[in-house]
Amino acid sequence: MEFEPVIGLEVHAQLSTKSKLFCGCSTQYGAEANTQTCPVCLGMPGTLPVLNREAVRMAVMMGLAVEAEVRPRSVFARKNYFYPDLPKGYQTSQYELPLIEHGRLRTEPEDGEPKVVGITRIHMEEDAGKSLHEGFGEGVTAIDLNRTGTPLIEIVSEPDMRSPQEAVAYLKKLHSIVRYLEICDGNMQEGSFRCDANVSIRPMGSEEFGTRTELKNLNSFRNVERAITFEMARQQEVLEDGGHITQETRLWDADKGETRSMRTKEEANDYRYFPCPDLLPLDVPETLVEEARGSLPELPDAKRERFMTEFGLKDYDASVLTTSRELAGYYERVVATGADAKLAANWTMVELLGALNKDGRDITESPISAENLGVLVQRIEDETISGKIAKQVFEPMYAEGIDPDTVIEREGLKQITDTSAIEAVVDEVIGENEGQVQQYLDGKDKVLGFFVGQVMKKTGGKANPQQVNQIVKEKLDARKG
Amino acid sequence: MVRELTLSRIRQGLREKEFSSREVTQAYLDRIEELDPRLNSFTQSFREAAMAAADAADERIARGEARPLEGVPIAHKDLLATVEGRTTCASKMLEDYRSPFDATVVERLAAAGAVVVGKTNLDEFAMGSSNETSYFGPVRNPWNTETVPGGSSGGSGAAVAARLCAGATGTDTGGSIRQPAALCGVTGLKPTYGRCSRYGLVAFASSLDQPGPMAPTAEDCAHMLGAMAGHDERDSTSVDRPVDDYPGALEGDLSGKVIGVPAEFFTEGLAPDVERAVRAALDQYRELGAEVREIHLPHYPYAIPTYQVISAAEASSNLARFDGVRYTHRTVEPENLVDMYESTRAEGFGAEVQRRIMVGTFVLSAGYYDAYYLKAQKVRTRIRDDFAKAFEEVDLIAGPTSPTAAFGIGEKAADPIAMYLSDLYTTAANLAGVPGISFPCGFSEGGLPVGMHLMANFFREDLLLNAAHRYQQATDWHTRIPEGF
Ligand SMILES: [Zn+2]
């Protein structure tokens, strides 16, 4: 039997506010343990939360970016459970009445059709602390509460995805949007952008949902894809063996490349949600929504459309160049130097991104400035160098961070466009290769390439290839008499 | 010297330099030392800090820079966080807990110049109506030390009644200021929800808790409330609204004021001697020019169960932080994490607190939430609507504060339901959020104080204080001091 997966994602994005959701403590990552805490985020007796309005503004922007509805009145609730790194014994979150509902997101899977994924809700909540189990002796757990109270949004999708690739495309798109909006740094290693996946499978064509499992600990795009793929196969095997799927939480083990059971839902907590009596209902006036709408940057979809019409790029190229705000901005600066848009797109995507990927660097860390890359493209256009030579120019630019003209000058890579200079080399080559000349005269046109190659070799590739072509042909044809 | 003086009289005497803050503070501290062993109304006293504050107050007075409560010795209920001393909540759980900050009302009273002589005993985490659930032992009522002072601010009630301090803070979740005020024969005011900041008040039931003053007279309470009230950025539920001039509102005439008396108040459970005293007080109000008329609060009988459900639900969540992980009592050598939680909480919390946590956990649990918590919230809305309707017709609502005078220690301890009924008349005000005041209006056959209860519309503390003050000018119940203290 053929099965198809039904996948929904729950994404937690840490909002880039300076201070925490309910107190003034810093949200800076990596500080010494427990230095960024106060009585409020430690949940000390008598303390009360005060909502950070900046976090609300950021969450509203996210809602608008996915075409969702912003609820004029939402409610903070308490999610009660005991855990050592949860100081109050409850997490303040939103439950029945979340800030944002009913959104949608267009995604572009790498080997598939663009697709719209529904977003059920986006709600605000505070993060918990961290339990540290290593370095304190056998059986000792230490707790760092720096992260406690950090503002998060949880973005819950509809179970709309039908392949691991679709899930990854959705996740990448969300990732790109939070970064476009500058509301989350998107760092998956540090956990500021994290994802859980709900996965079930069902016989192809079936409308009913199968029993789902929740996959946790998916800390990279690759792991999302691997974990879902593994889980699909695991579930299929269970079903084919006549077993049934248990609804449970499973942990992805990236080293072993498998998911394993964490706890079943039956033994899971009853969170006893109820409206938090310490916080008034959150009222978001229409004016604030409009203000947020006005401050929205151009988002990836709009940018992609514009790149296609304004720069004449293909859909794929435009999509790649708009995956991040920084990359799109870089490309636009390359074009702004006056460089040809399509050529600039090629050089940005193929050469530059290729080199950066190899080094594991981000576009913001590019040693070649957009302006220098623009000049390089222009040197190809104005025939100072050929496209092939340009690659030789690119390398020192990347390695040393210097401008292309300096490289061309220093290494003498300027293209030879002087006709008499080229003619002299062509004569030389013809003189040295009588045999091949005879072949040409006998009608073997293919041998033309040999002469061009020899000329290019003698000029170190610097001769203008079009000119060489033309001159070789003229001279040989002249021999025909 | 301080035995015969009210807070207002001390305030005035300090300003007019009849005596110094050093003298009165010393006098109170000596009284605490001498008399409190019979009452157990304090969890701790602050002799050194209080004397230093008194000296500083005297200097300010000498410089002519006296603030509203300069040099006046008061006490704080030990549910309010203070940097000085410990903040125990009368629980083993927080026996040695030191707060790194002061509660907002503590801060504000200090900023008004008040001197803190100590912290008063209470029912553990403010859960109780008799002050018998304190980890530090029951508080005794100075009118008869075999009876309870009421709860949960029983320590404050007893301390003020015995004149061990000029005034004290209390907190009121279902009547915890007003009921002990009634049983101890002092004046206690629960402000409108949101009038005083809850920051630093260790939460019992967040949507009901409200700190307020307890003192011999309404005038005293007016001075204290003036210092305590006001918006606080640290408490989102505190209301941003100017504070009225409470002392200035005391003298207003009562003629033309309408006092509603709910028929629902005079039920079987009401002791005849309490009813007699309250009816006499209503006659007194007629003499003062007020019109007294019968009204109805049809959902009043549901106030107690509604309160029980909501307060327990919130308490179960608020008290989750006492888990042994950080600053609290922690069980010795737990077997594992779950055992640490369970043993810590079983050892650290008393029976009443555990009972309420369990009830609260139950009413919030999946499958019971709608039947209990949600239902209670709906009834709460009805109760609030009843008040809104009533206050379209009347200025004040009057009745008894407590169905009986103080009962014997241990008398109701084994019967939680009977105990919960002590708050019959007071809890509705917390559910609705309206202010209420209790003040002495007579004595029971056994010679124990009886309290009169007035409620008013939101933010009409001025009316409550005015009405109580006019009554106190016409009567002398509030001037009685228990023998032997
Ligand atoms: Zn903090």
mmCIF file with all atom_site columns, N, CA and C and ligand atoms in Angstrom, chain A residues 20-26 36-43 145-146 148-149, ligand 1:
data_model
loop_
_atom_site.group_PDB
_atom_site.id
_atom_site.type_symbol
_atom_site.label_atom_id
_atom_site.label_alt_id
_atom_site.label_comp_id
_atom_site.label_asym_id
_atom_site.label_entity_id
_atom_site.label_seq_id
_atom_site.pdbx_PDB_ins_code
_atom_site.Cartn_x
_atom_site.Cartn_y
_atom_site.Cartn_z
_atom_site.occupancy
_atom_site.B_iso_or_equiv
_atom_site.pdbx_formal_charge
_atom_site.auth_seq_id
_atom_site.auth_comp_id
_atom_site.auth_asym_id
_atom_site.auth_atom_id
_atom_site.pdbx_PDB_model_num
ATOM   1  N  N  . LYS A 1 20  ? 12.975 41.091 28.608 1.00 0.00 ? 20  LYS A N  1
ATOM   2  C  CA . LYS A 1 20  ? 12.112 39.906 28.674 1.00 0.00 ? 20  LYS A CA 1
ATOM   3  C  C  . LYS A 1 20  ? 10.630 40.265 28.560 1.00 0.00 ? 20  LYS A C  1
ATOM   4  N  N  . LEU A 1 21  ? 9.801  39.216 28.499 1.00 0.00 ? 21  LEU A N  1
ATOM   5  C  CA . LEU A 1 21  ? 8.371  39.433 28.234 1.00 0.00 ? 21  LEU A CA 1
ATOM   6  C  C  . LEU A 1 21  ? 7.658  40.121 29.390 1.00 0.00 ? 21  LEU A C  1
ATOM   7  N  N  . PHE A 1 22  ? 8.068  39.840 30.629 1.00 0.00 ? 22  PHE A N  1
ATOM   8  C  CA . PHE A 1 22  ? 7.330  40.387 31.763 1.00 0.00 ? 22  PHE A CA 1
ATOM   9  C  C  . PHE A 1 22  ? 8.195  41.144 32.757 1.00 0.00 ? 22  PHE A C  1
ATOM   10 N  N  . CYS A 1 23  ? 9.461  41.410 32.408 1.00 0.00 ? 23  CYS A N  1
ATOM   11 C  CA . CYS A 1 23  ? 10.309 42.198 33.304 1.00 0.00 ? 23  CYS A CA 1
ATOM   12 C  C  . CYS A 1 23  ? 11.364 42.901 32.461 1.00 0.00 ? 23  CYS A C  1
ATOM   13 N  N  . GLY A 1 24  ? 12.229 43.659 33.106 1.00 0.00 ? 24  GLY A N  1
ATOM   14 C  CA . GLY A 1 24  ? 13.193 44.456 32.358 1.00 0.00 ? 24  GLY A CA 1
ATOM   15 C  C  . GLY A 1 24  ? 14.527 43.773 32.113 1.00 0.00 ? 24  GLY A C  1
ATOM   16 N  N  . CYS A 1 25  ? 14.662 42.489 32.479 1.00 0.00 ? 25  CYS A N  1
ATOM   17 C  CA . CYS A 1 25  ? 15.957 41.821 32.333 1.00 0.00 ? 25  CYS A CA 1
ATOM   18 C  C  . CYS A 1 25  ? 16.366 41.670 30.864 1.00 0.00 ? 25  CYS A C  1
ATOM   19 N  N  . SER A 1 26  ? 17.672 41.680 30.638 1.00 0.00 ? 26  SER A N  1
ATOM   20 C  CA . SER A 1 26  ? 18.207 41.543 29.292 1.00 0.00 ? 26  SER A CA 1
ATOM   21 C  C  . SER A 1 26  ? 17.967 40.138 28.747 1.00 0.00 ? 26  SER A C  1
ATOM   22 N  N  . GLN A 1 36  ? 21.222 37.349 34.413 1.00 0.00 ? 36  GLN A N  1
ATOM   23 C  CA . GLN A 1 36  ? 20.174 38.162 33.796 1.00 0.00 ? 36  GLN A CA 1
ATOM   24 C  C  . GLN A 1 36  ? 18.800 37.787 34.356 1.00 0.00 ? 36  GLN A C  1
ATOM   25 N  N  . THR A 1 37  ? 18.708 37.945 35.654 1.00 0.00 ? 37  THR A N  1
ATOM   26 C  CA . THR A 1 37  ? 17.468 37.577 36.329 1.00 0.00 ? 37  THR A CA 1
ATOM   27 C  C  . THR A 1 37  ? 17.120 38.643 37.360 1.00 0.00 ? 37  THR A C  1
ATOM   28 N  N  . CYS A 1 38  ? 15.841 38.685 37.721 1.00 0.00 ? 38  CYS A N  1
ATOM   29 C  CA . CYS A 1 38  ? 15.383 39.599 38.763 1.00 0.00 ? 38  CYS A CA 1
ATOM   30 C  C  . CYS A 1 38  ? 14.280 38.875 39.527 1.00 0.00 ? 38  CYS A C  1
ATOM   31 N  N  . PRO A 1 39  ? 13.800 39.455 40.612 1.00 0.00 ? 39  PRO A N  1
ATOM   32 C  CA . PRO A 1 39  ? 12.750 38.761 41.371 1.00 0.00 ? 39  PRO A CA 1
ATOM   33 C  C  . PRO A 1 39  ? 11.552 38.362 40.496 1.00 0.00 ? 39  PRO A C  1
ATOM   34 N  N  . VAL A 1 40  ? 11.221 39.187 39.501 1.00 0.00 ? 40  VAL A N  1
ATOM   35 C  CA . VAL A 1 40  ? 10.035 38.879 38.683 1.00 0.00 ? 40  VAL A CA 1
ATOM   36 C  C  . VAL A 1 40  ? 10.239 37.615 37.854 1.00 0.00 ? 40  VAL A C  1
ATOM   37 N  N  . CYS A 1 41  ? 11.349 37.546 37.105 1.00 0.00 ? 41  CYS A N  1
ATOM   38 C  CA . CYS A 1 41  ? 11.499 36.370 36.245 1.00 0.00 ? 41  CYS A CA 1
ATOM   39 C  C  . CYS A 1 41  ? 11.955 35.146 37.043 1.00 0.00 ? 41  CYS A C  1
ATOM   40 N  N  . LEU A 1 42  ? 12.361 35.355 38.291 1.00 0.00 ? 42  LEU A N  1
ATOM   41 C  CA . LEU A 1 42  ? 12.647 34.214 39.153 1.00 0.00 ? 42  LEU A CA 1
ATOM   42 C  C  . LEU A 1 42  ? 11.374 33.728 39.842 1.00 0.00 ? 42  LEU A C  1
ATOM   43 N  N  . GLY A 1 43  ? 10.286 34.471 39.652 1.00 0.00 ? 43  GLY A N  1
ATOM   44 C  CA . GLY A 1 43  ? 9.017  34.076 40.255 1.00 0.00 ? 43  GLY A CA 1
ATOM   45 C  C  . GLY A 1 43  ? 9.043  34.143 41.768 1.00 0.00 ? 43  GLY A C  1
ATOM   46 N  N  . LEU A 1 145 ? 18.709 30.385 34.849 1.00 0.00 ? 145 LEU A N  1
ATOM   47 C  CA . LEU A 1 145 ? 17.420 31.003 34.573 1.00 0.00 ? 145 LEU A CA 1
ATOM   48 C  C  . LEU A 1 145 ? 17.534 32.273 33.726 1.00 0.00 ? 145 LEU A C  1
ATOM   49 N  N  . ASN A 1 146 ? 18.690 32.446 33.063 1.00 0.00 ? 146 ASN A N  1
ATOM   50 C  CA . ASN A 1 146 ? 18.834 33.626 32.198 1.00 0.00 ? 146 ASN A CA 1
ATOM   51 C  C  . ASN A 1 146 ? 17.767 33.675 31.112 1.00 0.00 ? 146 ASN A C  1
ATOM   52 N  N  . THR A 1 148 ? 14.784 32.376 31.187 1.00 0.00 ? 148 THR A N  1
ATOM   53 C  CA . THR A 1 148 ? 13.428 32.426 31.729 1.00 0.00 ? 148 THR A CA 1
ATOM   54 C  C  . THR A 1 148 ? 12.756 33.763 31.440 1.00 0.00 ? 148 THR A C  1
ATOM   55 N  N  . GLY A 1 149 ? 11.580 33.701 30.847 1.00 0.00 ? 149 GLY A N  1
ATOM   56 C  CA . GLY A 1 149 ? 10.840 34.926 30.588 1.00 0.00 ? 149 GLY A CA 1
ATOM   57 C  C  . GLY A 1 149 ? 11.167 35.578 29.264 1.00 0.00 ? 149 GLY A C  1
HETATM 58 ZN ZN . ZN  C 2 .   ? 13.755 39.615 35.208 1.00 0.00 ? 1   ZN  C ZN 1
#
